[in-house]
mmCIF file of N, CA and C in Angstrom:
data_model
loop_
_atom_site.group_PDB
_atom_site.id
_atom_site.type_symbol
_atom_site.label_atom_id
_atom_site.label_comp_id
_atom_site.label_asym_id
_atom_site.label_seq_id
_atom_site.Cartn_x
_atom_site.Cartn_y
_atom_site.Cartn_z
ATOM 1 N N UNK A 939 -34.754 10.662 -22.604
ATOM 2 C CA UNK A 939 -35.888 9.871 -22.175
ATOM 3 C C UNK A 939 -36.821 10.737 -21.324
ATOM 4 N N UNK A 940 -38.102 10.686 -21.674
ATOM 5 C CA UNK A 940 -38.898 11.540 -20.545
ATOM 6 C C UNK A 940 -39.269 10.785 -19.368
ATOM 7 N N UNK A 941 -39.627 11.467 -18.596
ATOM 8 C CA UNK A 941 -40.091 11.067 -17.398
ATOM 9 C C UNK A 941 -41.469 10.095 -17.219
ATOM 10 N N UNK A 942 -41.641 9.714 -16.590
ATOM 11 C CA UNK A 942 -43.187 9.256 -16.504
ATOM 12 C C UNK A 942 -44.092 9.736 -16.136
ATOM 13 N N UNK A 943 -45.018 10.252 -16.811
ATOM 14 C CA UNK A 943 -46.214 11.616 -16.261
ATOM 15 C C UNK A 943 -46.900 10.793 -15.510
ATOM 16 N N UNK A 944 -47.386 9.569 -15.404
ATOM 17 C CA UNK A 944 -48.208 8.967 -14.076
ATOM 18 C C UNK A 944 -47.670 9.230 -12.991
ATOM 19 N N UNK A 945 -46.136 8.462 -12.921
ATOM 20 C CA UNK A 945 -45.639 8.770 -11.660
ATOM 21 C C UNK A 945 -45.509 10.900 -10.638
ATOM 22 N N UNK A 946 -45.152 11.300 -11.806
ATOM 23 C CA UNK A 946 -45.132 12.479 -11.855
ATOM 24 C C UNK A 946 -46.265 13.265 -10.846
ATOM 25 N N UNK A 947 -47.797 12.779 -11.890
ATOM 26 C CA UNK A 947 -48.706 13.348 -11.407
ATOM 27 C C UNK A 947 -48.845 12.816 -9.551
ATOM 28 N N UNK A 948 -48.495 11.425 -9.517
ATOM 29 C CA UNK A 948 -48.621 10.571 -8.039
ATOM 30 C C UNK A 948 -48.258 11.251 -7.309
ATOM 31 N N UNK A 949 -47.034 11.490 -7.836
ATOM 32 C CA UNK A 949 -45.790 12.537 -6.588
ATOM 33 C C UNK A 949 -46.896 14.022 -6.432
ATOM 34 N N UNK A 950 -46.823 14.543 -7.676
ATOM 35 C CA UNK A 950 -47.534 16.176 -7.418
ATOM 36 C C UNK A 950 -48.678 16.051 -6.338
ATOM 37 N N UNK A 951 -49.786 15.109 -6.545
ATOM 38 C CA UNK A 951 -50.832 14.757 -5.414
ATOM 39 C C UNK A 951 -50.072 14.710 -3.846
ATOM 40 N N UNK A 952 -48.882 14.298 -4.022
ATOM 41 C CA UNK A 952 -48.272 14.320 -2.379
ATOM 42 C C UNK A 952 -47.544 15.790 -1.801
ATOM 43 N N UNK A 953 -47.238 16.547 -3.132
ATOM 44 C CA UNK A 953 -46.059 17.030 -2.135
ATOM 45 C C UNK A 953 -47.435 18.581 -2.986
ATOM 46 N N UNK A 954 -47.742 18.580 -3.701
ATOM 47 C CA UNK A 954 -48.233 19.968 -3.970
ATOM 48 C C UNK A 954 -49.292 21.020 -3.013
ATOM 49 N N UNK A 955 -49.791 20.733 -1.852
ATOM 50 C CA UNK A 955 -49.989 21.634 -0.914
ATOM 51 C C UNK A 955 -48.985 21.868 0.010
ATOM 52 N N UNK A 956 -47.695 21.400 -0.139
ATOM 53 C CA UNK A 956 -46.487 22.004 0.602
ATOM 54 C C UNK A 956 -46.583 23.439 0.520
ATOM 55 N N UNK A 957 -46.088 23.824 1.551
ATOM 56 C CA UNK A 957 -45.989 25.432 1.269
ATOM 57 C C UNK A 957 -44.573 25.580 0.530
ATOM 58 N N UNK A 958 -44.475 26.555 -0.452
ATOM 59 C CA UNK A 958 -43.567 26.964 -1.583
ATOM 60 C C UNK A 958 -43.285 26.112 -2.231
ATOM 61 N N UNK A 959 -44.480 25.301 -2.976
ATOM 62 C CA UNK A 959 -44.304 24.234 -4.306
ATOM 63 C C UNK A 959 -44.235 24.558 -5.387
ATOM 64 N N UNK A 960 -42.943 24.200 -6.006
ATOM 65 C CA UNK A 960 -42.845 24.128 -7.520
ATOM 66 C C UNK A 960 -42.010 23.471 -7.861
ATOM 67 N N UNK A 961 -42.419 23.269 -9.420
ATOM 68 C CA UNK A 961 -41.765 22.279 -10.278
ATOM 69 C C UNK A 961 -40.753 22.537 -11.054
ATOM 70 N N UNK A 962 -39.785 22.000 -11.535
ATOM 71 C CA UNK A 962 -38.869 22.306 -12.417
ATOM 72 C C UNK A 962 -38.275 21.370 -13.276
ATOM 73 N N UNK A 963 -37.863 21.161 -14.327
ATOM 74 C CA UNK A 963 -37.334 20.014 -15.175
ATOM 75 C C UNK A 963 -36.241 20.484 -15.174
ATOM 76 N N UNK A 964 -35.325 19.018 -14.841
ATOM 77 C CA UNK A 964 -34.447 18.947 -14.760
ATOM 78 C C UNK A 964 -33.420 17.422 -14.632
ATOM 79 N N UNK A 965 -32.338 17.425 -14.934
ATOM 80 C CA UNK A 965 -31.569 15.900 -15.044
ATOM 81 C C UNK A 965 -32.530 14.879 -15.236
ATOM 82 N N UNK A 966 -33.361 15.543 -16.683
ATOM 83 C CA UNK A 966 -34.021 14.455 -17.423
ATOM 84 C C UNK A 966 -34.896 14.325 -17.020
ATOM 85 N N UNK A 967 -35.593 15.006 -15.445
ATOM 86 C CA UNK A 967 -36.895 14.860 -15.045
ATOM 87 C C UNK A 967 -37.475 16.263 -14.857
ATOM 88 N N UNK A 968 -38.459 15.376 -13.302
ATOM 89 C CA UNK A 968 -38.777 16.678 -13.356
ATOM 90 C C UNK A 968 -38.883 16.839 -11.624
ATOM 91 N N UNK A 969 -38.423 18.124 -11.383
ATOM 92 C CA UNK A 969 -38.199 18.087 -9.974
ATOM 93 C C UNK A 969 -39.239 18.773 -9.336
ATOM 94 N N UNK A 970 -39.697 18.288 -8.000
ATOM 95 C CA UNK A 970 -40.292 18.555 -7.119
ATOM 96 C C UNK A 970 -39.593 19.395 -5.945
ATOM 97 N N UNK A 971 -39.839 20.779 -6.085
ATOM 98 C CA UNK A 971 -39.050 21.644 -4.990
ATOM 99 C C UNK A 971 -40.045 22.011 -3.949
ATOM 100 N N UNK A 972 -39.395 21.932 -2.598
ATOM 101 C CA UNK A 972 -40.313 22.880 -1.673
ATOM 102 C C UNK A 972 -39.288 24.386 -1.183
ATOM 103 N N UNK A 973 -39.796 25.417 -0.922
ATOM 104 C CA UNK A 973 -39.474 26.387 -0.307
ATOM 105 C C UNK A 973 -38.013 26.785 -1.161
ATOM 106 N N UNK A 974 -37.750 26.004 -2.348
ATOM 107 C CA UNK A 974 -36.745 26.567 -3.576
ATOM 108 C C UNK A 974 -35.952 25.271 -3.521
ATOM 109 N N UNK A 975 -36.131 23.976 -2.841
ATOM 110 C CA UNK A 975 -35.051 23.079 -2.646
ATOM 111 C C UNK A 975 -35.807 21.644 -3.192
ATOM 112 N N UNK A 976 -34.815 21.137 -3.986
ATOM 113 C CA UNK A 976 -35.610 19.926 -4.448
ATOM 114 C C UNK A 976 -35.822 18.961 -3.158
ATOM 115 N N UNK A 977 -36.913 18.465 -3.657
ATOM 116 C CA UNK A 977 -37.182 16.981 -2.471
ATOM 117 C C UNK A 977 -37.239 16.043 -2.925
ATOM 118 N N UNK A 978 -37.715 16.060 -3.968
ATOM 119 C CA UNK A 978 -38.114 14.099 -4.999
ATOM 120 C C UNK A 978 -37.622 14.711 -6.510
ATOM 121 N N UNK A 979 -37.089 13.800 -7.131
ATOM 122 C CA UNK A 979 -37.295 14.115 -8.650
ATOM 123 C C UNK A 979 -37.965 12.670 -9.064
ATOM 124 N N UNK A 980 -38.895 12.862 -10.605
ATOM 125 C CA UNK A 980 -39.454 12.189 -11.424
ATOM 126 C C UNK A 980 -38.015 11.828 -12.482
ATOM 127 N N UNK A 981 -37.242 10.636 -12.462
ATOM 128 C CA UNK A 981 -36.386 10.577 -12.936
ATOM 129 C C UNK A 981 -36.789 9.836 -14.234
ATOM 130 N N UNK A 982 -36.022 10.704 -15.325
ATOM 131 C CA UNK A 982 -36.308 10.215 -16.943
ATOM 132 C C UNK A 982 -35.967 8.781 -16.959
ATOM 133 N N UNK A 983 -35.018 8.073 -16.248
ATOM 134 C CA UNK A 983 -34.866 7.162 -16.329
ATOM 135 C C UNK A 983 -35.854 5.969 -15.612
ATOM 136 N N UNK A 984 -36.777 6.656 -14.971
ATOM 137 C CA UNK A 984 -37.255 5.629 -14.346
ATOM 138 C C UNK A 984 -37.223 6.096 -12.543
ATOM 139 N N UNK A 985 -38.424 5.742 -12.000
ATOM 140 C CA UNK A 985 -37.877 5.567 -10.251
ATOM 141 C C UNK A 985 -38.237 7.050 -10.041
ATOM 142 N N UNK A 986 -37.247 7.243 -8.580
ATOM 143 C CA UNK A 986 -37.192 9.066 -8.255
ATOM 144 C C UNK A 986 -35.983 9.021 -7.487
ATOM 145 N N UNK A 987 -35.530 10.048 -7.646
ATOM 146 C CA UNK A 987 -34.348 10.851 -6.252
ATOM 147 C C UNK A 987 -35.097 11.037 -5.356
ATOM 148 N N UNK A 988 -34.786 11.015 -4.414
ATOM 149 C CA UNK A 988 -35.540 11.565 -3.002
ATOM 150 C C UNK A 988 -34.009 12.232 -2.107
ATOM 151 N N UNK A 989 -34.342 12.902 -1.655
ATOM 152 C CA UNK A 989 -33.049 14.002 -0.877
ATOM 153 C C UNK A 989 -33.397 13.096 0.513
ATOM 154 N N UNK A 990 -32.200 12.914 1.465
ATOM 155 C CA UNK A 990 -32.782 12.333 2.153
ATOM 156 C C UNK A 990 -31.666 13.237 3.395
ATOM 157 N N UNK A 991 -32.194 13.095 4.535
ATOM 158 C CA UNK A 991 -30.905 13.178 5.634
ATOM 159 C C UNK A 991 -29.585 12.506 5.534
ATOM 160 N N UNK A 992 -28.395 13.155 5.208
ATOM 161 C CA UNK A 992 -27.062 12.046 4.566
ATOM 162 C C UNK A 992 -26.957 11.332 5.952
ATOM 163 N N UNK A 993 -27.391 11.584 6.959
ATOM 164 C CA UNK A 993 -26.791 10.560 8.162
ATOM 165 C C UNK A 993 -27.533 9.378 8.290
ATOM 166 N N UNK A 994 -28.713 9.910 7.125
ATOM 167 C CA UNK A 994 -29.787 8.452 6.977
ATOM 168 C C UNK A 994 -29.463 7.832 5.809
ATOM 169 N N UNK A 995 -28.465 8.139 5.257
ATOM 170 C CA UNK A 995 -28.406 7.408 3.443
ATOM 171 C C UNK A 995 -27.783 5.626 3.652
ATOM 172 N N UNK A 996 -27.405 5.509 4.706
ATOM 173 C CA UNK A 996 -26.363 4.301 4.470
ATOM 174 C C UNK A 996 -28.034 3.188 5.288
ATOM 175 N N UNK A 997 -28.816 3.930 6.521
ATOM 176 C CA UNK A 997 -29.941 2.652 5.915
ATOM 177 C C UNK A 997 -30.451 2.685 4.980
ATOM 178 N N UNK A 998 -31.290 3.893 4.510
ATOM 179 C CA UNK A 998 -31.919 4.003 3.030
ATOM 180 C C UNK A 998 -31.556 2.833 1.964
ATOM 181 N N UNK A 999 -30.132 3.262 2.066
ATOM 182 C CA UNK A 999 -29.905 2.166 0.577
ATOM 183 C C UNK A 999 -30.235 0.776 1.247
ATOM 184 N N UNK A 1000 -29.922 0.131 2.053
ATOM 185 C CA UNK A 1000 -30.609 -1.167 2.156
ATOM 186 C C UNK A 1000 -32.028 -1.780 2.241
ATOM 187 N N UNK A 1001 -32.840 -0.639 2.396
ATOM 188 C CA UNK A 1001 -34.086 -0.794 1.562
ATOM 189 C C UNK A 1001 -34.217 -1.559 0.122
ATOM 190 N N UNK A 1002 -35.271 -2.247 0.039
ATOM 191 C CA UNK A 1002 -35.704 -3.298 -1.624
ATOM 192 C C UNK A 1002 -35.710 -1.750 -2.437
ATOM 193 N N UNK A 1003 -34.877 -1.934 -3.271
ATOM 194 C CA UNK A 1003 -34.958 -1.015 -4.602
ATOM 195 C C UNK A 1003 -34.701 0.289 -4.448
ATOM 196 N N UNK A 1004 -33.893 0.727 -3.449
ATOM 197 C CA UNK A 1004 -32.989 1.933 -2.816
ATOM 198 C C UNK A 1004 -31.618 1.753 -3.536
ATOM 199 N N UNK A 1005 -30.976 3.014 -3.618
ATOM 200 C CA UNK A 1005 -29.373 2.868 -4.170
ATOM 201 C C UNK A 1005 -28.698 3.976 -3.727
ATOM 202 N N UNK A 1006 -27.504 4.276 -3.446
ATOM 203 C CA UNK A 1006 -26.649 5.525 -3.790
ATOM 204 C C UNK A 1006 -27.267 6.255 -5.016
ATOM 205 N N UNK A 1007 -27.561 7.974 -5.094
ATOM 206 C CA UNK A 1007 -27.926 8.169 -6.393
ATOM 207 C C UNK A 1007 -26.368 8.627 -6.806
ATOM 208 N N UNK A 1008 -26.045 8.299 -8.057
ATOM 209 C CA UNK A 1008 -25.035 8.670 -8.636
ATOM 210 C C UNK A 1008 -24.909 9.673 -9.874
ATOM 211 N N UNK A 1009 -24.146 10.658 -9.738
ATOM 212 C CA UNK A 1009 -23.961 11.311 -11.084
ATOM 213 C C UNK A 1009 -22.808 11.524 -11.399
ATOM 214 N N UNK A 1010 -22.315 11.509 -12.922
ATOM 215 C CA UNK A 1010 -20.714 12.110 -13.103
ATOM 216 C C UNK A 1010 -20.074 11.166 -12.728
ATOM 217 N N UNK A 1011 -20.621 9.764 -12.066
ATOM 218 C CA UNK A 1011 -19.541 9.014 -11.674
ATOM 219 C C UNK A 1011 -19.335 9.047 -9.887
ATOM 220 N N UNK A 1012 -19.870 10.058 -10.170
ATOM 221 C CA UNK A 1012 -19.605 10.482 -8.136
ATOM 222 C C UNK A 1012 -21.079 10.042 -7.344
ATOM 223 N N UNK A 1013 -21.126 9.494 -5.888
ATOM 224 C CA UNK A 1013 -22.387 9.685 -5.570
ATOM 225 C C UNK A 1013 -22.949 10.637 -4.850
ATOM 226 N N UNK A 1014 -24.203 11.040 -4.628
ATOM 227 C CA UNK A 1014 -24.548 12.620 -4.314
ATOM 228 C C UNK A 1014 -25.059 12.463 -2.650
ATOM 229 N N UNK A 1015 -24.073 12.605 -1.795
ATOM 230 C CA UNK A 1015 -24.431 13.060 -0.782
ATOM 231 C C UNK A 1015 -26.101 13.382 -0.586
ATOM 232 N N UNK A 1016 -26.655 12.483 0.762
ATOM 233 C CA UNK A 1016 -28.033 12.767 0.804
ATOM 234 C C UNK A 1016 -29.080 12.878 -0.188
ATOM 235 N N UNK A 1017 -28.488 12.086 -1.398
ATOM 236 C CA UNK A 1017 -29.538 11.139 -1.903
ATOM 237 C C UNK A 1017 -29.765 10.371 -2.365
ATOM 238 N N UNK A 1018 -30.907 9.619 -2.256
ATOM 239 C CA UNK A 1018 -31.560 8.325 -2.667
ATOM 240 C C UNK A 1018 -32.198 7.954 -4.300
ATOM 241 N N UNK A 1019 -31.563 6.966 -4.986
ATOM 242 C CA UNK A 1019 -32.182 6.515 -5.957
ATOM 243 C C UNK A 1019 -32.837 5.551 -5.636
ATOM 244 N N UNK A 1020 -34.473 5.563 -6.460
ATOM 245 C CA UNK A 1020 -35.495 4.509 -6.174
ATOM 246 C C UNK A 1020 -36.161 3.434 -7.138
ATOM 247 N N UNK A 1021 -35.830 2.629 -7.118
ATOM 248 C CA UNK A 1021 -35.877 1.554 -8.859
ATOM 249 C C UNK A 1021 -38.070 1.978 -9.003
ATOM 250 N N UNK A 1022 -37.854 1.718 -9.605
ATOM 251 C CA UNK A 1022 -39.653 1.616 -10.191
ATOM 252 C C UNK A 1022 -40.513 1.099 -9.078
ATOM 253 N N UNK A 1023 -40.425 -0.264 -9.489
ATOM 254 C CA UNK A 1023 -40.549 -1.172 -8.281
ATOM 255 C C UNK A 1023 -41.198 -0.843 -7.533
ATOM 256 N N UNK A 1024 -39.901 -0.025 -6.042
ATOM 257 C CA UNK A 1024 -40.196 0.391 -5.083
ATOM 258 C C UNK A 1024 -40.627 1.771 -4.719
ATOM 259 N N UNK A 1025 -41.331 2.132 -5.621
ATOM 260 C CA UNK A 1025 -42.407 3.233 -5.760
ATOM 261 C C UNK A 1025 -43.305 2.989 -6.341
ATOM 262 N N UNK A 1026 -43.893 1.914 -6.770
ATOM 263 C CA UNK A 1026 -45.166 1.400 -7.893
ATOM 264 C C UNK A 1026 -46.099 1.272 -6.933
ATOM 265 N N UNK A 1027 -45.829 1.165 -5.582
ATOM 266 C CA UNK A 1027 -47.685 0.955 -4.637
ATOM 267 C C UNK A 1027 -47.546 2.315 -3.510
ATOM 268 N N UNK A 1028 -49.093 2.645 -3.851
ATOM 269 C CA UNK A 1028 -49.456 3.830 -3.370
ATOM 270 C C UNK A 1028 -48.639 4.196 -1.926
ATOM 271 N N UNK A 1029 -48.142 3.179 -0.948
ATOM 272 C CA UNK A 1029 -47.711 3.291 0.864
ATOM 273 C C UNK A 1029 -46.255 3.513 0.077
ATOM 274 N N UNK A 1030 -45.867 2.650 -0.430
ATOM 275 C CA UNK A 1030 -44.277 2.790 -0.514
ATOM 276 C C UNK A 1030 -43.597 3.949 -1.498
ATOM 277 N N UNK A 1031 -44.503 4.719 -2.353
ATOM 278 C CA UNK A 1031 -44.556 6.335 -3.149
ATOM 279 C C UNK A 1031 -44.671 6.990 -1.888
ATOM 280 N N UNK A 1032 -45.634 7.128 -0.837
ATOM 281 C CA UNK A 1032 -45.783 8.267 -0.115
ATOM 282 C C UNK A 1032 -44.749 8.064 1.048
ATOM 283 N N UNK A 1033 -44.203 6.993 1.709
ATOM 284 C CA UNK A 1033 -43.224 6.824 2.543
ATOM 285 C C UNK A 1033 -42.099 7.054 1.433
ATOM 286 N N UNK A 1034 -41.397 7.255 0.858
ATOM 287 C CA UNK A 1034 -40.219 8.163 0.012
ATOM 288 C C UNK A 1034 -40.622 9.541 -0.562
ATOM 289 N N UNK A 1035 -41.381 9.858 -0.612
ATOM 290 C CA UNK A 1035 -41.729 11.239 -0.859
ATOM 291 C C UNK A 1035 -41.766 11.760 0.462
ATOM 292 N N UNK A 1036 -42.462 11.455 1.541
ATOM 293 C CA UNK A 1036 -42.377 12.209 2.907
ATOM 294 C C UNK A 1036 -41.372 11.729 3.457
ATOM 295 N N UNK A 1037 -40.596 11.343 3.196
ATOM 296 C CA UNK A 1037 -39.087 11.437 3.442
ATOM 297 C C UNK A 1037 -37.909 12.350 2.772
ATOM 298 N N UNK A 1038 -38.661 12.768 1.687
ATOM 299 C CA UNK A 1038 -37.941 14.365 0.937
ATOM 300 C C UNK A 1038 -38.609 15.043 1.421
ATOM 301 N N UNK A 1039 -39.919 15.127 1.318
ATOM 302 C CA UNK A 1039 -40.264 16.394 1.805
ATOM 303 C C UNK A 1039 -40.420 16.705 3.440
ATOM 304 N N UNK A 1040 -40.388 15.938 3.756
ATOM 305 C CA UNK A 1040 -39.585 15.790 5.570
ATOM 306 C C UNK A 1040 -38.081 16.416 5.696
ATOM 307 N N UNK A 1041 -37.372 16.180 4.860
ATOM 308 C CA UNK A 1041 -36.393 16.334 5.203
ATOM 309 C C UNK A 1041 -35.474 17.853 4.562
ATOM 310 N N UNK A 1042 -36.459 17.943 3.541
ATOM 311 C CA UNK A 1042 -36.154 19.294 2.693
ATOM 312 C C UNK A 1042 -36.847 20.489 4.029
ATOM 313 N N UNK A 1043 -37.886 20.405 4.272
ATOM 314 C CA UNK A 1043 -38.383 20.862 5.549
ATOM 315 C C UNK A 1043 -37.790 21.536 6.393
ATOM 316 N N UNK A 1044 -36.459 20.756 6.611
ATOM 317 C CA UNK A 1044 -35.629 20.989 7.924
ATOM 318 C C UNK A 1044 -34.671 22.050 7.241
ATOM 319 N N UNK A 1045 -34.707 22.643 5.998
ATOM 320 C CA UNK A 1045 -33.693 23.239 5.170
ATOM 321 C C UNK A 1045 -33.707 24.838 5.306
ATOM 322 N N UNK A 1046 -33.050 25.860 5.078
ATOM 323 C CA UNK A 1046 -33.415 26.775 4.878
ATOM 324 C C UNK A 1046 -33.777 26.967 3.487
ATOM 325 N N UNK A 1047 -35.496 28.211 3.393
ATOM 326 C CA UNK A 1047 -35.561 28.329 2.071
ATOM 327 C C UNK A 1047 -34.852 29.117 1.338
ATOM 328 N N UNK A 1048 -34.644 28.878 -0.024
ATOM 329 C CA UNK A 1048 -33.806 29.503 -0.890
ATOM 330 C C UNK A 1048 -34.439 30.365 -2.128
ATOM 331 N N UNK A 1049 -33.933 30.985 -2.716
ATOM 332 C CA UNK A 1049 -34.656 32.178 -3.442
ATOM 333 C C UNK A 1049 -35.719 32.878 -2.898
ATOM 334 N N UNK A 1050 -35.040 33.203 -1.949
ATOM 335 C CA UNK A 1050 -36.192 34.121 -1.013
ATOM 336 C C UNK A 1050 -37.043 33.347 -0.288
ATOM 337 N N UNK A 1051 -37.441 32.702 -1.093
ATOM 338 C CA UNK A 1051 -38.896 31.736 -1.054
ATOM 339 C C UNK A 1051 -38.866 31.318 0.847
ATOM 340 N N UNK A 1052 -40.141 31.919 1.496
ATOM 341 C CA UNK A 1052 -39.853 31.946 2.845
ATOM 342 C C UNK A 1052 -41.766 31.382 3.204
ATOM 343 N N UNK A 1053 -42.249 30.897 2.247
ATOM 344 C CA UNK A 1053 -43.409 30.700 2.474
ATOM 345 C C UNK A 1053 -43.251 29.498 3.573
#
């Protein structure tokens, strides 16, 4: 399933003057990295991942249309799955995106990438 290029492009408008932005496809989407580390993905299925602080994941999910993201069966430490929904209006896309890219922020960069 592909991703949704609207949503896609929404996200790129937020996070693409980050310093060390790029994109990558991947687990069906397409990921939004800063400084080599993903922050949001455009998920093929719908919604986005957002990486979040794991000591913040257990409010996150009680957010309208927040979840554990799960893969393999397992769920992924520090991050957030986001139903459609609750990314379809412009405040509630940019409050979950600056919450990856807030929090990817705090990361060291990887592949060199030290911008």
């Amino acid at each position: 399933m592909a991703y949704d290029e609207d949503l896609a492009d929404r996200v790129r408008e937020l996070v693409e003057r980050e310093p060390g932005f790029a994109e990558k496809r991947m687990f069906g989407g397409l990921a939004m990295m800063v400084r080599g580390n993903m922050a949001v993905v455009v998920r093929g299925a719908g919604g986005l991942m957002v990486r979040v602080d794991p000591t913040e994941s257990e409010r996150l999910k009680a957010e309208p249309g927040a979840q554990a993201t799960v893969m393999r069966g397992r769920p992924m430490r520090g991050w957030i799955t986001v139903d459609p929904s609750a990314c379809a209006g412009d405040a509630d896309l940019a409050r979950w995106v600056d919450r990856g890219v807030g929090y990817t922020g705090t990361l060291p960069a990887k592949h060199g990438d030290s911008r």
